[in-house]
């Protein structure tokens, strides 16, 4: 399970050093793709495969599933981190997420998310007030 918030930097070649506590689980390979709210999702390869299997089970006649699958798979980039735990984020994904040099990398349970630092701060400022209100909708009965 991926947990926590980290603040690495993007280097001049578009590479990110993965947080040390995530490296073992991601060492076998990652898939980076577009996420919601203009962040990037980073999945360990087996987790990406599980999601791909779920999407494949959707009928071809389901318009929303087709549309989601197209963007999800067309933007995906698979890679094995190097010995220093670095992965290259392709330019089309950097542009989608508006990544500058300053990043925030968060653990989000079964995935990692990469955010531009300013975008993450804006997202938190806009969503933290609603955090308590949405608990019951997400976790029926609360904690």
Coordinates of C-alpha atoms in Angstrom, one line a residue:
X1 CA 0.0 0.0 0.0
X2 CA 1.3 3.4 -1.0
X3 CA 1.0 6.1 1.7
X4 CA 2.4 9.6 2.4
X5 CA 3.3 12.8 0.7
X6 CA 6.7 13.4 -0.9
X7 CA 8.2 16.4 -2.7
X8 CA 10.8 15.3 -5.3
X9 CA 12.0 17.4 -8.2
X10 CA 11.8 16.7 -11.9
X11 CA 15.3 16.8 -13.5
X12 CA 16.2 18.5 -16.9
X13 CA 15.6 15.2 -18.7
X14 CA 12.0 14.8 -17.4
X15 CA 13.1 12.1 -14.8
X16 CA 11.7 11.7 -11.4
X17 CA 13.4 9.9 -8.5
X18 CA 10.7 7.7 -6.9
X19 CA 10.4 8.1 -3.1
X20 CA 12.6 5.5 -1.4
X21 CA 9.6 3.9 0.5
X22 CA 7.9 3.2 -2.9
X23 CA 10.9 1.8 -4.8
X24 CA 10.7 -1.8 -3.7
X25 CA 7.1 -2.2 -4.8
X26 CA 7.7 -0.4 -8.1
X27 CA 11.1 -1.9 -8.9
X28 CA 9.5 -4.6 -11.2
X29 CA 8.0 -2.1 -13.5
X30 CA 5.5 0.8 -13.6
X31 CA 2.8 2.1 -15.8
X32 CA 2.3 5.9 -15.8
X33 CA -0.9 7.3 -17.3
X34 CA -3.3 10.2 -17.1
X35 CA -5.2 10.5 -13.8
X36 CA -8.2 12.5 -12.7
X37 CA -7.9 16.2 -11.8
X38 CA -4.8 16.5 -14.1
X39 CA -2.5 14.4 -12.1
X40 CA -0.6 11.3 -13.2
X41 CA -1.3 7.8 -11.9
X42 CA 1.7 5.4 -11.4
X43 CA 0.7 1.8 -11.1
X44 CA 2.9 -1.2 -10.3
X45 CA 2.6 -3.4 -13.5
X46 CA 0.4 -6.1 -11.8
X47 CA -2.1 -3.5 -10.6
X48 CA -2.3 -1.9 -14.0
X49 CA -2.9 -5.4 -15.4
X50 CA -5.8 -5.9 -12.9
X51 CA -7.4 -2.6 -14.0
X52 CA -6.8 -3.5 -17.7
X53 CA -8.6 -6.8 -17.1
X54 CA -11.6 -5.0 -15.5
X55 CA -11.8 -2.5 -18.4
X56 CA -11.6 -5.4 -20.9
X57 CA -14.6 -7.0 -19.3
X58 CA -16.8 -4.0 -20.1
X59 CA -18.9 -4.5 -23.3
X60 CA -17.7 -2.8 -26.4
X61 CA -21.2 -1.2 -26.6
X62 CA -20.6 0.8 -23.4
X63 CA -19.7 4.2 -24.7
X64 CA -18.2 5.6 -21.5
X65 CA -16.0 2.5 -21.0
X66 CA -14.7 2.8 -24.6
X67 CA -13.9 6.5 -24.1
X68 CA -12.2 6.0 -20.8
X69 CA -10.2 3.0 -22.1
X70 CA -9.0 5.0 -25.2
X71 CA -7.5 7.8 -23.1
X72 CA -6.3 5.5 -20.3
X73 CA -4.4 3.1 -22.5
X74 CA -3.3 5.6 -25.3
X75 CA -1.6 7.8 -22.7
X76 CA 0.0 4.9 -20.8
X77 CA 3.8 4.6 -20.6
X78 CA 5.5 1.5 -19.1
X79 CA 9.0 1.5 -17.7
X80 CA 11.3 -0.2 -15.3
X81 CA 12.9 2.2 -12.8
X82 CA 16.7 2.5 -13.1
X83 CA 19.0 1.5 -10.3
X84 CA 18.6 4.9 -8.7
X85 CA 14.8 4.6 -8.7
X86 CA 14.3 7.1 -11.6
X87 CA 11.6 7.0 -14.2
X88 CA 11.2 9.2 -17.2
X89 CA 7.9 11.0 -17.5
X90 CA 7.1 11.4 -21.2
X91 CA 6.5 15.0 -22.4
X92 CA 2.8 14.4 -23.3
X93 CA 2.2 13.3 -19.7
X94 CA 4.2 16.2 -18.3
X95 CA 2.1 18.6 -20.4
X96 CA -1.2 17.0 -19.4
X97 CA -0.4 17.3 -15.7
X98 CA 1.3 20.8 -16.1
X99 CA 4.4 19.5 -14.3
X100 CA 7.0 22.0 -13.5
X101 CA 10.3 21.2 -11.7
X102 CA 8.6 21.1 -8.2
X103 CA 6.4 18.0 -7.7
X104 CA 4.3 16.3 -5.1
X105 CA 4.1 12.5 -5.1
X106 CA 1.4 11.0 -3.0
X107 CA 0.6 7.5 -2.0
X108 CA -3.0 6.7 -2.9
X109 CA -3.4 3.1 -1.6
X110 CA -2.9 0.9 -4.7
X111 CA -1.3 3.6 -6.8
X112 CA 1.0 6.6 -6.7
X113 CA 0.0 10.0 -7.9
X114 CA 2.3 12.7 -9.4
X115 CA 1.1 16.3 -9.1
X116 CA 2.6 19.7 -10.0
X117 CA 3.3 21.2 -6.6
X118 CA 1.1 24.3 -7.2
X119 CA -1.7 22.2 -8.6
X120 CA -1.6 19.9 -5.5
X121 CA -1.7 22.9 -3.2
X122 CA -4.7 24.4 -5.0
X123 CA -6.5 21.0 -5.0
X124 CA -5.9 20.6 -1.2
X125 CA -7.1 24.2 -0.5
X126 CA -10.3 23.6 -2.5
X127 CA -11.0 20.1 -1.2
X128 CA -10.0 20.0 2.4
X129 CA -13.1 21.8 3.6
X130 CA -15.2 19.1 2.0
X131 CA -13.2 16.2 3.4
X132 CA -15.3 15.7 6.5
X133 CA -18.5 16.1 4.5
X134 CA -17.7 13.4 1.9
X135 CA -16.7 10.7 4.4
X136 CA -20.2 9.3 4.7
X137 CA -20.7 9.1 1.0
X138 CA -17.4 7.2 0.5
X139 CA -17.5 5.1 3.7
X140 CA -21.1 4.4 4.6
X141 CA -21.5 4.5 8.4
X142 CA -18.2 6.5 8.7
X143 CA -15.0 5.2 10.2

